[in-house]
Short mmCIF file of C-alpha atoms and ligand atoms in Angstrom, two decimals:
data_model
loop_
_atom_site.label_atom_id
_atom_site.label_comp_id
_atom_site.label_asym_id
_atom_site.label_seq_id
_atom_site.Cartn_x
_atom_site.Cartn_y
_atom_site.Cartn_z
CA MET J 277 99.44 -34.69 -106.35
CA ALA J 278 98.65 -34.92 -110.07
CA GLU J 279 98.27 -31.50 -111.60
CA GLY J 280 96.02 -30.27 -114.41
CA LYS J 281 93.57 -33.00 -114.65
CA LYS J 282 90.23 -31.96 -115.94
CA LEU J 283 86.91 -32.78 -114.32
CA PHE J 284 83.55 -32.54 -116.05
CA ILE J 285 80.43 -32.65 -113.75
CA LYS J 286 76.92 -33.19 -114.89
CA THR J 287 74.29 -32.34 -112.19
CA TYR J 288 70.90 -33.79 -112.31
CA GLY J 289 67.92 -32.99 -109.99
CA CYS J 290 67.59 -30.64 -107.10
CA GLN J 291 69.47 -27.58 -105.80
CA MET J 292 71.09 -29.65 -103.21
CA ASN J 293 72.88 -31.53 -105.90
CA VAL J 294 74.05 -28.32 -107.43
CA TYR J 295 75.53 -27.32 -104.05
CA ASP J 296 77.14 -30.77 -103.62
CA SER J 297 78.54 -30.66 -107.16
CA GLU J 298 80.41 -27.58 -106.25
CA ARG J 299 81.69 -29.07 -102.96
CA MET J 300 82.76 -32.13 -104.87
CA ALA J 301 84.60 -29.94 -107.44
CA GLU J 302 86.38 -28.20 -104.51
CA ALA J 303 87.32 -31.62 -102.83
CA LEU J 304 88.76 -32.97 -106.11
CA GLY J 305 90.37 -29.62 -106.72
CA ALA J 306 92.63 -30.53 -103.83
CA GLU J 307 93.63 -33.64 -105.98
CA GLY J 308 94.64 -31.44 -108.86
CA TYR J 309 91.37 -31.50 -110.79
CA VAL J 310 90.23 -28.41 -112.67
CA VAL J 311 86.55 -28.13 -113.69
CA THR J 312 85.91 -28.11 -117.53
CA ASP J 313 82.58 -27.57 -119.21
CA ARG J 314 83.46 -29.89 -122.11
CA ALA J 315 83.04 -33.58 -121.33
CA GLU J 316 85.49 -34.41 -124.38
CA ASP J 317 88.35 -32.74 -122.52
CA ALA J 318 87.89 -34.43 -119.23
CA ASP J 319 89.99 -36.87 -117.32
CA MET J 320 87.14 -37.63 -115.06
CA VAL J 321 83.38 -37.38 -115.79
CA LEU J 322 81.33 -37.22 -112.59
CA LEU J 323 77.62 -37.68 -112.80
CA ASN J 324 75.82 -36.28 -109.77
CA THR J 325 72.47 -38.21 -110.10
CA CYS J 326 68.87 -37.87 -109.07
CA HIS J 327 66.63 -40.88 -108.06
CA ILE J 328 63.44 -38.92 -107.31
CA ARG J 329 61.55 -40.08 -110.47
CA GLU J 330 61.99 -43.02 -112.74
CA LYS J 331 62.93 -40.90 -115.68
CA ALA J 332 65.72 -39.15 -113.79
CA SER J 333 67.28 -42.45 -112.74
CA GLU J 334 67.07 -44.18 -116.06
CA LYS J 335 68.64 -41.13 -117.77
CA VAL J 336 71.75 -41.82 -115.73
CA TYR J 337 72.29 -45.25 -117.31
CA SER J 338 71.73 -43.91 -120.81
CA ASP J 339 74.20 -41.05 -120.12
CA ILE J 340 76.74 -43.60 -118.84
CA GLY J 341 76.28 -45.51 -122.14
CA ARG J 342 76.82 -42.39 -124.19
CA LEU J 343 80.23 -41.91 -122.58
CA ARG J 344 81.45 -45.13 -124.15
CA PRO J 345 83.04 -43.55 -127.20
CA LEU J 346 84.82 -41.09 -125.01
CA LYS J 347 86.17 -43.90 -122.79
CA GLN J 348 87.21 -45.88 -125.90
CA ALA J 349 89.13 -42.93 -127.29
CA LYS J 350 90.66 -42.21 -123.82
CA PRO J 351 90.99 -45.44 -121.78
CA ASP J 352 92.34 -43.41 -118.80
CA LEU J 353 88.99 -41.46 -118.53
CA LYS J 354 87.46 -42.11 -115.06
CA VAL J 355 83.64 -42.25 -114.77
CA ALA J 356 82.20 -41.39 -111.35
CA VAL J 357 78.63 -41.69 -110.28
CA ALA J 358 77.52 -39.63 -107.26
CA GLY J 359 74.15 -38.61 -105.78
CA CYS J 360 71.01 -40.42 -105.06
CA VAL J 361 71.15 -43.14 -107.76
CA ALA J 362 74.67 -43.96 -106.41
CA GLN J 363 73.20 -44.22 -102.94
CA ALA J 364 70.21 -46.27 -103.95
CA GLU J 365 71.87 -48.64 -106.27
CA GLY J 366 75.45 -48.81 -105.09
CA GLU J 367 77.26 -51.87 -106.24
CA GLU J 368 74.50 -52.63 -108.77
CA ILE J 369 75.89 -49.67 -110.83
CA LEU J 370 79.44 -51.27 -110.89
CA ARG J 371 77.78 -54.43 -112.08
CA ARG J 372 75.46 -53.01 -114.67
CA ALA J 373 77.96 -50.40 -115.97
CA PRO J 374 81.44 -51.83 -116.16
CA MET J 375 82.65 -48.52 -117.47
CA VAL J 376 82.03 -46.85 -113.99
CA ASP J 377 85.08 -46.54 -111.86
CA LEU J 378 83.76 -44.84 -108.83
CA VAL J 379 80.37 -44.72 -106.89
CA VAL J 380 79.87 -42.40 -104.09
CA GLY J 381 76.69 -41.64 -102.00
CA PRO J 382 75.79 -38.14 -100.91
CA GLN J 383 77.01 -38.74 -97.33
CA ALA J 384 80.46 -39.78 -98.23
CA TYR J 385 81.70 -36.91 -100.48
CA HIS J 386 84.49 -35.90 -98.15
CA ARG J 387 86.08 -39.31 -98.96
CA LEU J 388 86.16 -38.45 -102.62
CA PRO J 389 89.81 -37.48 -102.81
CA GLU J 390 90.91 -40.67 -101.31
CA MET J 391 88.60 -42.65 -103.59
CA ALA J 392 89.88 -40.61 -106.61
CA ARG J 393 93.49 -41.84 -105.68
CA ARG J 394 92.37 -45.36 -105.59
CA VAL J 395 90.77 -45.07 -108.90
CA ALA J 396 93.82 -43.28 -110.41
CA ALA J 397 95.90 -46.32 -109.22
CA GLY J 398 93.58 -48.55 -111.40
CA GLY J 399 90.97 -49.71 -108.94
CA ARG J 400 87.33 -49.20 -108.59
CA ALA J 401 85.80 -47.48 -105.59
CA LEU J 402 82.45 -47.72 -103.87
CA ASP J 403 81.26 -45.79 -100.78
CA THR J 404 77.61 -45.39 -99.83
CA ASP J 405 78.12 -45.32 -96.03
CA PHE J 406 76.21 -42.85 -93.83
CA PRO J 407 79.29 -41.96 -91.67
CA ALA J 408 78.70 -40.34 -88.30
CA GLU J 409 80.98 -37.40 -88.97
CA ASP J 410 79.71 -34.23 -90.65
CA LYS J 411 80.93 -34.41 -94.19
CA PHE J 412 80.97 -30.54 -94.42
CA ASP J 413 83.65 -30.45 -91.89
CA HIS J 414 85.99 -32.48 -94.07
CA LEU J 415 85.26 -30.67 -97.27
CA PRO J 416 87.32 -27.68 -98.19
CA LYS J 417 85.96 -24.54 -96.66
CA LEU J 418 86.12 -21.86 -99.26
CA ARG J 419 85.11 -21.79 -102.87
CA SER J 420 87.21 -20.04 -105.23
CA ARG J 421 84.68 -18.12 -107.23
CA ALA J 422 81.72 -16.51 -105.53
CA ALA J 423 78.59 -15.82 -107.55
CA PRO J 424 76.33 -13.25 -105.76
CA ALA J 425 73.69 -15.88 -105.02
CA ALA J 426 74.86 -18.99 -103.37
CA PHE J 427 73.38 -22.19 -101.74
CA LEU J 428 74.11 -23.36 -98.29
CA THR J 429 73.09 -26.70 -97.01
CA VAL J 430 71.78 -26.51 -93.46
CA GLN J 431 69.88 -29.79 -93.22
CA GLU J 432 69.86 -33.09 -94.99
CA GLY J 433 67.63 -36.17 -95.12
CA CYS J 434 63.96 -36.58 -94.25
CA ASP J 435 62.00 -38.41 -91.69
CA LYS J 436 58.51 -37.79 -93.32
CA PHE J 437 58.19 -40.93 -95.43
CA CYS J 438 55.70 -39.76 -97.92
CA ALA J 439 54.47 -42.91 -99.54
CA PHE J 440 55.87 -42.05 -103.03
CA CYS J 441 59.21 -40.64 -102.13
CA VAL J 442 62.71 -42.18 -102.11
CA VAL J 443 64.45 -39.33 -100.23
CA PRO J 444 64.22 -40.79 -96.72
CA TYR J 445 66.04 -43.89 -98.17
CA THR J 446 68.60 -42.17 -100.44
CA ARG J 447 69.48 -39.16 -98.21
CA GLY J 448 68.66 -40.85 -94.94
CA ALA J 449 67.30 -39.55 -91.64
CA GLU J 450 67.07 -35.79 -90.87
CA VAL J 451 70.38 -34.30 -89.83
CA SER J 452 70.84 -30.55 -89.05
CA ARG J 453 74.23 -28.88 -89.18
CA PRO J 454 75.15 -26.93 -85.95
CA ALA J 455 74.29 -23.22 -86.31
CA ALA J 456 77.78 -21.96 -85.53
CA ARG J 457 79.13 -23.83 -88.54
CA ILE J 458 76.43 -22.48 -90.82
CA LEU J 459 76.99 -18.97 -89.52
CA SER J 460 80.73 -19.21 -90.19
CA GLU J 461 80.21 -20.66 -93.63
CA ALA J 462 77.69 -17.87 -94.44
CA ARG J 463 80.15 -15.24 -93.18
CA ALA J 464 82.98 -16.69 -95.40
CA LEU J 465 80.65 -16.61 -98.34
CA VAL J 466 79.71 -13.04 -97.76
CA ASP J 467 83.36 -12.17 -97.55
CA CYS J 468 83.77 -13.75 -101.05
CA GLY J 469 81.03 -11.44 -102.39
CA VAL J 470 77.91 -13.46 -101.81
CA ARG J 471 74.79 -11.25 -101.13
CA GLU J 472 72.07 -13.89 -101.33
CA LEU J 473 71.93 -17.29 -99.57
CA THR J 474 69.42 -20.03 -100.24
CA LEU J 475 69.42 -22.37 -97.27
CA LEU J 476 69.02 -25.89 -98.50
CA GLY J 477 67.45 -29.02 -96.91
CA GLN J 478 65.36 -31.77 -98.06
CA ASN J 479 63.07 -30.73 -95.27
CA VAL J 480 64.71 -27.46 -94.58
CA ASN J 481 62.07 -25.99 -92.28
CA ALA J 482 62.39 -29.06 -89.97
CA TYR J 483 65.93 -27.67 -89.17
CA HIS J 484 66.78 -28.25 -85.47
CA GLY J 485 70.41 -27.56 -85.15
CA GLU J 486 72.59 -27.30 -82.09
CA GLY J 487 72.99 -23.59 -81.26
CA GLU J 488 73.84 -21.18 -78.48
CA GLY J 489 71.48 -21.88 -75.63
CA GLY J 490 69.97 -25.15 -77.05
CA THR J 491 68.31 -26.33 -80.23
CA TRP J 492 67.65 -23.68 -82.89
CA GLY J 493 64.82 -23.88 -85.35
CA LEU J 494 64.98 -22.26 -88.86
CA GLY J 495 63.29 -19.06 -87.74
CA ARG J 496 66.13 -18.46 -85.14
CA LEU J 497 68.78 -19.42 -87.79
CA VAL J 498 67.33 -17.01 -90.22
CA ARG J 499 67.43 -14.20 -87.69
CA ALA J 500 71.00 -14.88 -86.83
CA LEU J 501 71.99 -14.90 -90.46
CA ALA J 502 70.13 -11.68 -91.03
CA GLN J 503 72.66 -10.06 -88.54
CA ILE J 504 75.58 -10.76 -91.01
CA GLU J 505 76.56 -7.46 -92.62
CA GLY J 506 76.44 -7.61 -96.38
CA LEU J 507 74.03 -10.56 -96.62
CA GLU J 508 71.08 -8.89 -98.30
CA ARG J 509 68.78 -11.76 -99.08
CA ILE J 510 67.83 -15.02 -97.45
CA ARG J 511 65.76 -17.79 -98.96
CA TYR J 512 65.18 -21.45 -97.98
CA THR J 513 63.90 -24.60 -99.67
CA THR J 514 62.16 -27.14 -99.58
CA SER J 515 59.63 -27.05 -96.82
CA HIS J 516 56.94 -29.34 -95.41
CA PRO J 517 53.67 -27.73 -94.40
CA ASN J 518 53.74 -29.40 -91.02
CA ASP J 519 57.09 -27.81 -90.08
CA MET J 520 56.06 -24.22 -90.56
CA ALA J 521 56.70 -23.14 -87.09
CA ASP J 522 55.10 -19.85 -85.70
CA ASP J 523 58.56 -18.37 -85.17
CA LEU J 524 59.43 -19.04 -88.91
CA ILE J 525 56.13 -17.41 -90.07
CA GLU J 526 56.89 -14.41 -87.89
CA ALA J 527 60.34 -14.20 -89.38
CA HIS J 528 58.61 -13.56 -92.71
CA ALA J 529 56.99 -10.51 -91.16
CA GLU J 530 59.97 -9.28 -89.21
CA VAL J 531 63.16 -10.07 -91.20
CA PRO J 532 63.44 -7.81 -94.30
CA GLN J 533 66.22 -9.93 -95.73
CA LEU J 534 63.85 -12.93 -95.82
CA MET J 535 62.53 -12.87 -99.38
CA PRO J 536 58.80 -13.10 -100.22
CA TYR J 537 58.98 -16.43 -102.01
CA LEU J 538 58.07 -19.84 -100.49
CA HIS J 539 58.22 -23.24 -101.91
CA LEU J 540 55.64 -25.15 -100.05
CA PRO J 541 54.50 -28.34 -101.78
CA VAL J 542 51.15 -29.71 -101.14
CA GLN J 543 51.27 -32.63 -103.77
CA SER J 544 47.43 -33.05 -103.89
CA GLY J 545 44.34 -31.23 -103.02
CA SER J 546 42.37 -34.39 -102.06
CA ASP J 547 42.23 -35.39 -98.39
CA ARG J 548 41.94 -38.95 -99.46
CA ILE J 549 45.05 -38.91 -101.59
CA LEU J 550 46.92 -36.72 -99.04
CA LYS J 551 46.24 -39.55 -96.51
CA ALA J 552 47.27 -42.27 -98.94
CA MET J 553 50.47 -40.24 -99.49
CA ASN J 554 51.08 -40.11 -95.76
CA ARG J 555 51.35 -36.24 -95.93
CA ARG J 556 49.69 -35.96 -92.50
CA HIS J 557 47.77 -32.88 -93.10
CA THR J 558 44.43 -32.06 -94.93
CA ALA J 559 43.77 -29.54 -97.77
CA GLU J 560 41.86 -27.32 -95.23
CA GLN J 561 44.82 -27.31 -92.81
CA TYR J 562 47.25 -26.31 -95.61
CA LEU J 563 44.87 -23.52 -96.75
CA ARG J 564 44.76 -22.17 -93.09
CA LEU J 565 48.55 -22.32 -93.03
CA VAL J 566 48.73 -20.36 -96.28
CA GLU J 567 46.43 -17.74 -94.77
CA ARG J 568 48.67 -17.30 -91.85
CA ILE J 569 51.85 -16.97 -94.08
CA ARG J 570 50.12 -14.39 -96.21
CA ALA J 571 48.91 -12.51 -93.05
CA ALA J 572 52.60 -12.28 -92.12
CA ARG J 573 53.88 -11.49 -95.56
CA PRO J 574 51.07 -10.26 -97.86
CA ASP J 575 53.16 -10.17 -101.10
CA MET J 576 54.42 -13.83 -100.58
CA LEU J 577 54.66 -15.70 -103.92
CA LEU J 578 53.95 -19.27 -103.17
CA SER J 579 55.29 -22.19 -105.31
CA GLY J 580 54.36 -25.79 -105.09
CA ASP J 581 54.83 -29.31 -106.27
CA PHE J 582 51.98 -31.54 -107.43
CA ILE J 583 51.78 -35.27 -108.27
CA VAL J 584 49.10 -36.54 -110.57
CA GLY J 585 48.13 -40.13 -111.09
CA PHE J 586 49.01 -41.22 -107.52
CA PRO J 587 47.60 -44.76 -107.09
CA GLY J 588 43.80 -44.68 -106.35
CA GLU J 589 43.44 -41.03 -107.67
CA THR J 590 40.00 -40.43 -109.09
CA GLU J 591 38.71 -37.69 -111.30
CA ALA J 592 37.21 -36.13 -108.13
CA ASP J 593 40.52 -36.27 -106.40
CA PHE J 594 42.24 -34.58 -109.38
CA ASP J 595 39.45 -31.91 -109.34
CA ALA J 596 40.34 -31.19 -105.74
CA THR J 597 43.95 -30.73 -106.84
CA MET J 598 42.96 -28.28 -109.62
CA GLN J 599 40.84 -26.52 -106.92
CA ILE J 600 43.63 -26.08 -104.51
CA LEU J 601 46.02 -24.91 -107.22
CA ARG J 602 43.57 -22.10 -108.06
CA GLU J 603 42.60 -21.34 -104.47
CA VAL J 604 46.22 -20.87 -103.19
CA ASN J 605 46.91 -19.06 -106.48
CA TYR J 606 50.41 -20.27 -106.68
CA GLY J 607 52.65 -18.00 -108.69
CA MET J 608 54.93 -20.92 -109.62
CA ALA J 609 54.46 -24.73 -109.63
CA TYR J 610 56.11 -27.94 -110.64
CA SER J 611 53.95 -30.89 -111.62
CA PHE J 612 54.90 -34.59 -112.06
CA LYS J 613 53.20 -37.68 -113.16
CA TYR J 614 53.54 -40.25 -110.39
CA SER J 615 56.18 -42.80 -110.95
CA ALA J 616 56.58 -45.81 -108.72
CA ARG J 617 59.89 -45.80 -106.90
CA PRO J 618 61.41 -49.24 -105.76
CA GLY J 619 61.15 -49.69 -102.02
CA THR J 620 58.58 -46.95 -101.32
CA PRO J 621 55.27 -47.94 -99.74
CA ALA J 622 53.18 -46.77 -102.83
CA ALA J 623 55.26 -48.80 -105.24
CA GLY J 624 53.08 -51.86 -104.91
CA ARG J 625 49.75 -50.10 -105.32
CA THR J 626 47.60 -50.41 -108.39
CA PRO J 627 48.66 -47.64 -110.71
CA VAL J 628 46.30 -45.14 -112.46
CA ASP J 629 45.96 -45.79 -116.17
CA ASP J 630 48.79 -44.11 -117.99
CA ALA J 631 46.78 -42.21 -120.44
CA VAL J 632 44.54 -40.88 -117.72
CA ALA J 633 47.46 -39.68 -115.73
CA ASP J 634 49.03 -38.03 -118.85
CA ASP J 635 45.69 -36.26 -119.54
CA ARG J 636 45.52 -34.98 -115.95
CA LEU J 637 49.14 -33.84 -116.13
CA GLN J 638 48.39 -31.82 -119.23
CA ARG J 639 45.43 -30.14 -117.66
CA LEU J 640 47.30 -29.36 -114.55
CA GLN J 641 50.23 -27.97 -116.45
CA ALA J 642 47.96 -25.64 -118.59
CA GLN J 643 46.46 -24.23 -115.41
CA ILE J 644 49.86 -23.79 -113.85
CA THR J 645 51.26 -22.01 -116.94
CA ALA J 646 48.26 -19.71 -116.93
CA GLN J 647 48.83 -18.81 -113.27
CA GLN J 648 52.55 -18.35 -113.71
CA ARG J 649 51.89 -16.01 -116.58
CA ALA J 650 49.23 -14.03 -114.50
CA ALA J 651 51.72 -13.71 -111.65
CA GLN J 652 54.41 -12.36 -113.97
CA ASP J 653 51.90 -10.04 -115.58
CA ALA J 654 50.87 -8.82 -112.17
CA MET J 655 54.38 -7.60 -111.58
CA VAL J 656 54.30 -5.05 -114.39
CA GLY J 657 54.49 -1.51 -112.93
CA ARG J 658 55.65 -2.78 -109.46
CA GLU J 659 58.99 -1.88 -107.90
CA VAL J 660 61.12 -4.81 -106.83
CA GLY J 661 64.70 -5.52 -105.69
CA VAL J 662 66.81 -7.31 -108.34
CA LEU J 663 70.26 -8.87 -107.52
CA TYR J 664 72.27 -8.72 -110.77
CA GLU J 665 73.72 -12.22 -111.26
CA LYS J 666 75.15 -12.15 -114.79
CA PRO J 667 75.32 -10.17 -118.00
CA GLY J 668 72.10 -10.27 -119.99
CA ARG J 669 71.82 -11.42 -123.63
CA LEU J 670 71.92 -7.91 -125.08
CA ASP J 671 74.66 -5.42 -124.77
CA GLY J 672 74.46 -3.29 -121.64
CA GLN J 673 71.91 -5.59 -120.11
CA LEU J 674 72.17 -7.29 -116.72
CA ALA J 675 70.11 -10.33 -115.49
CA GLY J 676 69.15 -11.34 -112.12
CA LYS J 677 66.29 -12.41 -109.87
CA SER J 678 63.61 -10.30 -108.31
CA ASP J 679 62.57 -10.61 -104.65
CA HIS J 680 59.88 -13.03 -105.85
CA LEU J 681 62.38 -15.11 -107.75
CA HIS J 682 61.36 -13.91 -111.23
CA ALA J 683 64.11 -13.64 -113.79
CA VAL J 684 64.48 -10.01 -114.67
CA HIS J 685 66.70 -8.21 -117.29
CA VAL J 686 67.50 -4.62 -117.08
CA HIS J 687 69.26 -2.31 -119.53
CA ASP J 688 71.83 -0.80 -117.19
CA PRO J 689 75.19 -0.27 -118.77
CA ALA J 690 76.64 1.25 -115.59
CA GLY J 691 75.43 -1.58 -113.43
CA ARG J 692 77.61 -4.40 -112.02
CA VAL J 693 77.05 -8.16 -111.30
CA GLY J 694 76.59 -8.47 -107.57
CA GLU J 695 74.57 -5.17 -107.21
CA LEU J 696 71.19 -5.28 -105.61
CA VAL J 697 69.11 -2.54 -107.15
CA ARG J 698 65.61 -1.21 -107.17
CA VAL J 699 63.87 -1.84 -110.46
CA ARG J 700 60.47 -0.92 -111.90
CA ILE J 701 59.04 -3.93 -113.94
CA THR J 702 58.04 -2.61 -117.44
CA ALA J 703 57.09 -5.85 -119.28
CA ALA J 704 56.42 -9.46 -118.82
CA GLY J 705 57.57 -12.09 -121.34
CA PRO J 706 56.94 -15.84 -121.19
CA ASN J 707 60.00 -16.65 -119.18
CA SER J 708 61.26 -13.35 -117.68
CA LEU J 709 60.53 -9.81 -116.77
CA ALA J 710 62.00 -6.60 -118.13
CA GLY J 711 62.70 -3.64 -115.95
CA GLU J 712 64.28 -0.34 -115.51
CA ARG J 713 66.66 0.61 -112.80
CA LEU J 714 65.47 3.28 -110.44
CA GLY J 715 67.67 6.03 -109.19
CA GLY J 716 68.90 6.58 -105.66
N1 5AD B 24 56.63 -39.63 -108.57
C1 5AD B 24 56.39 -38.36 -108.99
N2 5AD B 24 56.84 -37.27 -108.41
C2 5AD B 24 57.55 -37.44 -107.31
N3 5AD B 24 58.07 -36.43 -106.42
C3 5AD B 24 58.72 -37.11 -105.55
N4 5AD B 24 58.62 -38.50 -105.62
C4 5AD B 24 57.84 -38.71 -106.73
C5 5AD B 24 57.39 -39.90 -107.33
N5 5AD B 24 57.67 -41.01 -107.00
C6 5AD B 24 57.93 -35.11 -106.66
C7 5AD B 24 57.29 -34.37 -105.47
C8 5AD B 24 58.29 -33.62 -104.72
C9 5AD B 24 59.24 -33.31 -105.94
C10 5AD B 24 60.64 -32.98 -105.55
O1 5AD B 24 59.16 -34.40 -106.72
O2 5AD B 24 56.24 -33.52 -105.95
O3 5AD B 24 57.88 -32.47 -104.05
FE1 SF4 B 25 60.07 -36.88 -99.87
FE2 SF4 B 25 59.56 -34.34 -99.20
FE3 SF4 B 25 57.96 -36.22 -98.32
FE4 SF4 B 25 60.45 -36.05 -97.33
S1 SF4 B 25 58.72 -34.55 -97.07
S2 SF4 B 25 59.43 -37.91 -98.00
S3 SF4 B 25 61.58 -35.39 -99.13
S4 SF4 B 25 58.30 -35.61 -100.46
#
């Protein structure tokens, strides 16, 4: 085993990639790699890529190009590409970017140590298989450092096939990890100091893992996790409206550890566009679902994703999107201009004029920003839980997330990272809230 080699990882895209990057760092740790945050020092640069939108994928190639001077200065530097671009493009990356030594898809990360050895011996390595074995069983079990808030993948892949989306192709079919494995990983994380877990899955609320007595849904899994002593907060992301089972909605009313924040993308407010997107629900059905969720947990902060400029979108369709944005009163939302992804059903359809789509995106974003500000302002005077995650920018300050996932900083010289405290929100800024710690 070679010692002391340095690994620089750049992570693009979603939280699952953040989780995967940590697991890859651990896997390569077993090969003697130590993570560095300076690409210039690295012996291996690993790009954990995202293919969800065109911009994200193109950025990977330009970032590879930017590594050229480093590689010239250090011919032994290894360049690895992981993630969804690796999965989608595979060999094409090796052809298009001769500098790349290793290409590994998201389902093959447990094979990374062996691939790194092949590359160290001067070869190139490619693996974009979807092996039958659970990669998580083959990745090292414990992380060295435990931040108070951690991610835990419970489900991967997606069977929904929304007409715009590459995920079913890059991450494959839905697979849920067995409940017992998730519970034991969660216990190990809590033993390392983790107090908040975000359960990850491309379609996390479709979780249907093997568990005691049969198949467990996400609601059951959440209830079992809530039994773990020391685990104070549970979140999950990302969810599809059609998979919000009654039991999961009830868990929001009954499990205090389940936080009042839910990312529940609707993408569009127009039934015509929802149908063309193959979302399989109407705006009205979504609104009724939101009502039920809010009945279970009245202070729920909802977050969403929106796509503007989907092929065929008219001004009236866009108005319906603006309408649902206001009606649901999302406290947080992400908006994207549609980009055609190769191999998806919508890719061949006539696009909306680019300038029109840009204009709609701007209008949508202005409304989202206004709503986010209003949601933050509405927190002033309220008492919330805050989990301290890191020191704040000012002396004596700590920064963390509120129950509703707002960034909060608190002047608390006696506080410690990892503490979950009660805080009264005193002010709202553009990106974060300020609060004071309450006694007791
Ligand atoms: N174009 C634009 N946005 C997209 N998303 C997924 N695919 C595309 C695409 N082709 C957005 C959706 C999804 C989020 C993760 O990214 O809103 O919920
Ligand atoms: Fe993509 Fe989400 Fe639709 Fe699955 S449910 S296809 S991940 S947008």
